[in-house]
Short mmCIF file of C-alpha atoms in Angstrom, two decimals:
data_model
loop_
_atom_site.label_atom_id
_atom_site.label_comp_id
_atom_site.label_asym_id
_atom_site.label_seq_id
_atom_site.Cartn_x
_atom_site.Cartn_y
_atom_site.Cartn_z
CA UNK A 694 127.42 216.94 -49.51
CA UNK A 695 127.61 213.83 -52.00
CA UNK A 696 130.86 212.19 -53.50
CA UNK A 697 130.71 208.88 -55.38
CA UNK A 698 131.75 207.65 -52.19
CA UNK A 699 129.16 208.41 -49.88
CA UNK A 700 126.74 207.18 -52.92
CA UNK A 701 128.78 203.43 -52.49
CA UNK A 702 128.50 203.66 -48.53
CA UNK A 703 124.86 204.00 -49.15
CA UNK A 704 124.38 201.41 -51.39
CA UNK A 705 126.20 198.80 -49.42
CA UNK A 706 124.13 199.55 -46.35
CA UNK A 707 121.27 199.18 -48.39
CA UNK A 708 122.58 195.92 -49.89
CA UNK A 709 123.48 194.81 -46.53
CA UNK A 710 119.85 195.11 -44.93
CA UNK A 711 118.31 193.95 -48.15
CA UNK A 712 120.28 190.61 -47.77
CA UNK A 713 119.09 189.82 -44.51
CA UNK A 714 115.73 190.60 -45.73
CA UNK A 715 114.90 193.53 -43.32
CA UNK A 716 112.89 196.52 -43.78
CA UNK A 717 113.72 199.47 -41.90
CA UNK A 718 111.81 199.70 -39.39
CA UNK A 719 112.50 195.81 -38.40
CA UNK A 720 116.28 197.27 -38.44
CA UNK A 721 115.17 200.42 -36.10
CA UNK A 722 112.61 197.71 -33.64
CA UNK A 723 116.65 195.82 -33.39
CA UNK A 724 118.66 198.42 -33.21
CA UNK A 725 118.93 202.37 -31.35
CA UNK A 726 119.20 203.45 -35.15
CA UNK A 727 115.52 205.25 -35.87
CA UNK A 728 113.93 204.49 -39.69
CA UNK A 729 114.36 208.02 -40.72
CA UNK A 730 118.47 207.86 -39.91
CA UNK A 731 118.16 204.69 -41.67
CA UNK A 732 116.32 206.04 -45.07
CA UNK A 733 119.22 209.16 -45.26
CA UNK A 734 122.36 207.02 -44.49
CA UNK A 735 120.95 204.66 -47.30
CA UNK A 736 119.96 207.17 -49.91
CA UNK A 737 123.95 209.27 -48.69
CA UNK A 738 121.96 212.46 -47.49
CA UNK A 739 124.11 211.75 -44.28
CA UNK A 740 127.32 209.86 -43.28
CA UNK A 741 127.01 207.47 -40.35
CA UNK A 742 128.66 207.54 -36.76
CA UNK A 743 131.08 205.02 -36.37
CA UNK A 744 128.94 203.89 -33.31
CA UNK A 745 126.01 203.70 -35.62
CA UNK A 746 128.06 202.24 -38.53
CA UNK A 747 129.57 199.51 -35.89
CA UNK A 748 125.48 198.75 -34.62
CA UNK A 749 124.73 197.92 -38.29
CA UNK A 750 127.32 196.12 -39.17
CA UNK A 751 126.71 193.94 -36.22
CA UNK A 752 123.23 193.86 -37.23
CA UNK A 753 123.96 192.55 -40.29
CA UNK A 754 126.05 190.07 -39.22
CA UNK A 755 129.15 191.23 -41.35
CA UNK A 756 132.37 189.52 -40.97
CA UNK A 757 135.22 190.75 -40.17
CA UNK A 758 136.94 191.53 -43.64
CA UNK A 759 134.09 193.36 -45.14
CA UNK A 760 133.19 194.94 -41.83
CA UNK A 761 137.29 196.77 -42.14
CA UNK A 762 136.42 197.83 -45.88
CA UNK A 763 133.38 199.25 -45.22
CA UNK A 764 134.78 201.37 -42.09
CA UNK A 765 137.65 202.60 -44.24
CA UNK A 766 134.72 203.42 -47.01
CA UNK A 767 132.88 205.36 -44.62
CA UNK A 768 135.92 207.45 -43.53
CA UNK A 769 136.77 208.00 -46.94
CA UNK A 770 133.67 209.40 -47.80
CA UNK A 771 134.20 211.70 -45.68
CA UNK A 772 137.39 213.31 -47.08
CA UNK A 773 137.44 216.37 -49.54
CA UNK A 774 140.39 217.15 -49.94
CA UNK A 775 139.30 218.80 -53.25
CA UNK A 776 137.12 221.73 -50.86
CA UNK A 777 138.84 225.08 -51.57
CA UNK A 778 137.47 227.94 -49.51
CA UNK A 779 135.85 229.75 -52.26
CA UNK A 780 133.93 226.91 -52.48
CA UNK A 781 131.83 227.65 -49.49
CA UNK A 782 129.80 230.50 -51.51
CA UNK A 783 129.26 228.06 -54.29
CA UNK A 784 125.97 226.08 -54.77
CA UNK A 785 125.83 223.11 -52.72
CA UNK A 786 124.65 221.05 -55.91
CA UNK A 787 127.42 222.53 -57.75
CA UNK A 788 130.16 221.35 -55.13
CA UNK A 789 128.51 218.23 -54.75
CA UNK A 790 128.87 218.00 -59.24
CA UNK A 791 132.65 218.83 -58.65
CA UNK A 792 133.00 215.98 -56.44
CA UNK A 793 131.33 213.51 -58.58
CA UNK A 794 133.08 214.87 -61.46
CA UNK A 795 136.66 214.97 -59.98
CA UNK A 796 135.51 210.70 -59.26
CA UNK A 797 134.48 210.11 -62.29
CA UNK A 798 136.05 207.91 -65.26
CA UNK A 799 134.43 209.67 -67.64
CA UNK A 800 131.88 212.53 -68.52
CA UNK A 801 129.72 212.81 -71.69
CA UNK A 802 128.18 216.48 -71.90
CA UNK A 803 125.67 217.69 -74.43
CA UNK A 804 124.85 221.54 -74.26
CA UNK A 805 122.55 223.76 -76.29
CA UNK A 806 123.63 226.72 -75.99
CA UNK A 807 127.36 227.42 -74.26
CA UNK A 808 130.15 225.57 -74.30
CA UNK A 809 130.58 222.88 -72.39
CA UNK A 810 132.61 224.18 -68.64
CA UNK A 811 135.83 221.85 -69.59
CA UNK A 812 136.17 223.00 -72.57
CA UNK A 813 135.77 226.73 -71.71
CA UNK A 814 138.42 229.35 -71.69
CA UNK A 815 138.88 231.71 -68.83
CA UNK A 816 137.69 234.88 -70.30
CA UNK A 817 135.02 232.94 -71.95
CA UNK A 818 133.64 231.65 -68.65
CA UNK A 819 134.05 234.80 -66.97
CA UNK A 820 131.84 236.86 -70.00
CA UNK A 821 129.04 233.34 -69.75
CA UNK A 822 129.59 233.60 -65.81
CA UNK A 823 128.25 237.35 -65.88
CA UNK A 824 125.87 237.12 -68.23
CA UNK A 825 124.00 234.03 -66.51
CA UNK A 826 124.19 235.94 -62.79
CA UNK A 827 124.19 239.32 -63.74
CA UNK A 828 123.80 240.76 -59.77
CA UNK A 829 126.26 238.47 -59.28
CA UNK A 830 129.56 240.72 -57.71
CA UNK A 831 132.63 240.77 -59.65
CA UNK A 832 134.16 238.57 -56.28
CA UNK A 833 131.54 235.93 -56.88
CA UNK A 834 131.99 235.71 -60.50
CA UNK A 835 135.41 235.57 -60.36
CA UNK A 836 135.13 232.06 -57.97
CA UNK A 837 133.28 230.44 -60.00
CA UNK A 838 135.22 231.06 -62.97
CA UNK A 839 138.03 229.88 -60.42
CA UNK A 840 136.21 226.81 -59.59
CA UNK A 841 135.06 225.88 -63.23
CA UNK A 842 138.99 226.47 -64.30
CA UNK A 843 140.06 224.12 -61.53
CA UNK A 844 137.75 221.26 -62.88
CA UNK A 845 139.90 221.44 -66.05
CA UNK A 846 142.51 219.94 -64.06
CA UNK A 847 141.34 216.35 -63.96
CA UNK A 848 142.69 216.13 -67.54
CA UNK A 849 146.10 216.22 -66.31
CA UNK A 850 145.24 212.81 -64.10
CA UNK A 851 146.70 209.57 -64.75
CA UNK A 852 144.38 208.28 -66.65
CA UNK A 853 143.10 211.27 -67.79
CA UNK A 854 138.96 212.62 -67.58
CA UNK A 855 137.52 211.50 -70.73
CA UNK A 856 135.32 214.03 -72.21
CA UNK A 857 132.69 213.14 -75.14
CA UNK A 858 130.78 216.77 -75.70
CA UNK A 859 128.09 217.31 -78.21
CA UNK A 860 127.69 221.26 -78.62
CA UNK A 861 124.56 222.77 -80.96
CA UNK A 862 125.96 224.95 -83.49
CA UNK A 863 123.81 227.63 -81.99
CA UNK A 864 127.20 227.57 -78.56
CA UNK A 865 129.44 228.55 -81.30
CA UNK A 866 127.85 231.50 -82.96
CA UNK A 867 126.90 233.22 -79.69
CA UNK A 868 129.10 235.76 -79.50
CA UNK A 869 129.86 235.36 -75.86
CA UNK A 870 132.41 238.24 -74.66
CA UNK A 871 132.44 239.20 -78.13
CA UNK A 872 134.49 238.77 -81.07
CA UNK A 873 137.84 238.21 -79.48
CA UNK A 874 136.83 236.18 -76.68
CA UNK A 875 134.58 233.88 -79.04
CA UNK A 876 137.80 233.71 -81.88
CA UNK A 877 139.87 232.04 -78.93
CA UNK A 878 137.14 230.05 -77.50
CA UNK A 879 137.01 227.88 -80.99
CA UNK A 880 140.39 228.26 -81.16
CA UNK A 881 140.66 226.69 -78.21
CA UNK A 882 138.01 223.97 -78.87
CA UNK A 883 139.64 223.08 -82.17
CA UNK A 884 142.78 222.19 -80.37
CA UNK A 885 141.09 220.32 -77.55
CA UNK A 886 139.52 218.25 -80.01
CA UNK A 887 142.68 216.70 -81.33
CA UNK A 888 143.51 215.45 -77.05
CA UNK A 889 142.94 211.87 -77.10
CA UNK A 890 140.56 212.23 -74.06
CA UNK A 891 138.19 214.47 -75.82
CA UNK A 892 135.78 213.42 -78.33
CA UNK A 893 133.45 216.86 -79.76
CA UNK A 894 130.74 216.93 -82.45
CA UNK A 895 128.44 219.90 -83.22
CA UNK A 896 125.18 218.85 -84.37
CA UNK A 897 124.62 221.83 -87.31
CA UNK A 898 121.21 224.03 -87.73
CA UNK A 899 120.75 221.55 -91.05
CA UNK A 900 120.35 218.63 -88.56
CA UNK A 901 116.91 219.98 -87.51
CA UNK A 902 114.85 219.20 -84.61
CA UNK A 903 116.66 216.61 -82.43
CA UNK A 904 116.24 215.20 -78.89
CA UNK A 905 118.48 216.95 -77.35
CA UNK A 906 116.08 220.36 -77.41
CA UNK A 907 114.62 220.14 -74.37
CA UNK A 908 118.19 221.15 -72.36
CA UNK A 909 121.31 219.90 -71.44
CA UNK A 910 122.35 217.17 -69.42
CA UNK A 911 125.51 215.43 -67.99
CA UNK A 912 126.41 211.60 -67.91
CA UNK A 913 128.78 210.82 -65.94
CA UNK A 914 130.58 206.91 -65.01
CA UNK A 915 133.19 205.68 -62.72
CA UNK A 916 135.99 203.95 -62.31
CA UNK A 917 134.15 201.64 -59.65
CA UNK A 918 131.71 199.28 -61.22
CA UNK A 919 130.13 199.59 -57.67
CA UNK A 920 128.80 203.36 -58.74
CA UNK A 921 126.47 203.39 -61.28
CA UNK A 922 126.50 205.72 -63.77
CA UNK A 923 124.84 209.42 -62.58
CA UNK A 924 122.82 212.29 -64.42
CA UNK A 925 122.85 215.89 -63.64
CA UNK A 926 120.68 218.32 -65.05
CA UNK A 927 121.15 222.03 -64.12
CA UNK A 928 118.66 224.11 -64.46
CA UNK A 929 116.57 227.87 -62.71
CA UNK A 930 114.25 225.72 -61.22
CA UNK A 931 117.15 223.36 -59.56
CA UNK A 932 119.70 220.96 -60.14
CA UNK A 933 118.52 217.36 -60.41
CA UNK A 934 121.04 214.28 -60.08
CA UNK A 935 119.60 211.16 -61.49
CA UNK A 936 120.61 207.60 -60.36
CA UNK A 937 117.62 205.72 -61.44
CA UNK A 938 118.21 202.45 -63.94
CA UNK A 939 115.25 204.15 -65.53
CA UNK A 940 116.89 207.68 -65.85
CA UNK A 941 119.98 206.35 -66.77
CA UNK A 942 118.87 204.27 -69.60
CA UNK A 943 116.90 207.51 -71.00
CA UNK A 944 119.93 209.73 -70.89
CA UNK A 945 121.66 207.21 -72.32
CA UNK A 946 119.38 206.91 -75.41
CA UNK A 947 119.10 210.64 -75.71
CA UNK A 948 123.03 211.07 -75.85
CA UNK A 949 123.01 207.81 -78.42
CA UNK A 950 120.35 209.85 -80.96
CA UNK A 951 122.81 213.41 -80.52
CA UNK A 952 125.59 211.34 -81.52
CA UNK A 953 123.96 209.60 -84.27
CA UNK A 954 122.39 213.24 -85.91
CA UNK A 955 125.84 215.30 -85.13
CA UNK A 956 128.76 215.61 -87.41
CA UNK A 957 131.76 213.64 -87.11
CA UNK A 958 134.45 214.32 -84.81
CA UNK A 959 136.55 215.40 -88.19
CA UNK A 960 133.83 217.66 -89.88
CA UNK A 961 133.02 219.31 -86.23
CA UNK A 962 136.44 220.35 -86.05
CA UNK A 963 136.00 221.80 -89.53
CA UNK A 964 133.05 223.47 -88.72
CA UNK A 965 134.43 225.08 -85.63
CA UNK A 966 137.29 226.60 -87.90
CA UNK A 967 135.35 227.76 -90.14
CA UNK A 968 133.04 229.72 -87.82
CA UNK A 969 135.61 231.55 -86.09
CA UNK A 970 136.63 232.16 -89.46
CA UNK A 971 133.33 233.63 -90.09
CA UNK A 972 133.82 235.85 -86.79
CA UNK A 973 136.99 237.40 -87.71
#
């Protein structure tokens, strides 16, 4: 399962062979430590052995200092302390997105058509819950409403999750759960929008075609400059996560344009109100 950690242990190994100027297999023709063990601990589909972790170290020629940091990394990213039980029956991509998002420094979240999970109320996320899995038992839905309530918790950390969220105007007129549970949702999203750690804009109908129509997506960065920043995409076909300078510097551009065409913080806020005004 991935954490920000595991991603850093990767990358070091990587950077470590890389210095020496060693391909894999030279590394595998030196060492008991076969190419394909190699290409997993190096893209963190797998956490080393400390025997294995020692052999490449030693490989490597790592001195003593580094060699303690990196052992203490590799135990670390092994820790989840986060891991509830319910969490067994949820998607592994989904687990491995808490992880990452429990890491991160900050997340900026554009969706299209629900709002975004941190900013969701319970009985909204329970009514979006069952109406996205709809053979889904009440015991399932109800964990994942658990789990996506839970991630709402890393805005009580010191420093706080900062959350920039770009909604389509089309999330707040969906009457998800109905009239009631929609009139509290906004409610709700009008008063998280005056937190200091949140940042929302709606981009309006009036706004047009924009680049953010082809789906939603999820940039998030961390606290260590060591992890680069990561995309995740969910989707029916899959979750994706996206490391690549390439797919990084898209996303970025993409979340730069929905910024640009949505309203203001200010006239969001005002636009929220007055839609649940509309409601009631």
């Amino acid at each position: 399962m991935p954490t920000a950690r595991l991603r850093r242990l990767a990358r070091t190994l990587r950077g470590l062979r890389n210095e020496r100027g060693l391909t894999r297999e030279e590394v595998a023709a030196r060492t008991s430590v076969n190419e394909a063990t190699l290409y997993r601990l190096e893209t963190a589909k797998g956490r080393p052995q400390r025997r294995t972790l020692l052999t490449l170290l030693d490989t490597y020629d790592v001195d003593s200092d580094k060699r303690e940091a990196i052992l203490a990394l590799s135990t670390q990213a092994a820790e989840q302390g986060w891991l509830r039980p319910y969490h067994a029956d949820l998607r592994d991509e989904y687990v491995g997105y808490i992880s990452f998002e429990i890491e991160a420094r900050s997340v900026r979240n554009y969706e299209s058509l629900v709002v975004p999970g941190l900013l969701q109320t319970e009985r909204y996320a329970q009514a979006a819950i069952r109406g996205v899995l709809p053979t889904a038992t009440a015991t399932k839905v109800d964990q994942r409403v658990l789990a996506r309530m839970e991630r709402q918790t890393s805005f009580t950390n010191d420093p706080p999750l900062e959350l920039w969220a770009i909604v389509d105007e089309a999330a707040l007129r969906r009457l998800v759960g109905g009239p009631d549970v929609m009139i509290e949702q906004l409610n709700h999203l009008a008063e998280m929008s005056t937190r200091p750690y949140v940042t929302l804009q709606v981009i309006p109908y009036t706004a047009g075609s924009h680049s953010g129509m082809h789906g939603s997506f999820v940039l998030m960065d961390f606290p260590d400059p060591d992890d680069p920043e990561l995309v995740y995409i969910e989707s029916m076909a899959g979750d994706l996560f996206l490391e690549t300078d390439e797919d990084i510097r898209r996303y970025n551009q993409i979340f730069d344009h929905l910024r640009a065409v949505a309203l203001s913080p200010g006239n969001s806020a005002n636009l929220i109100t007055a839609v649940a005004r509309e409601i009631a």
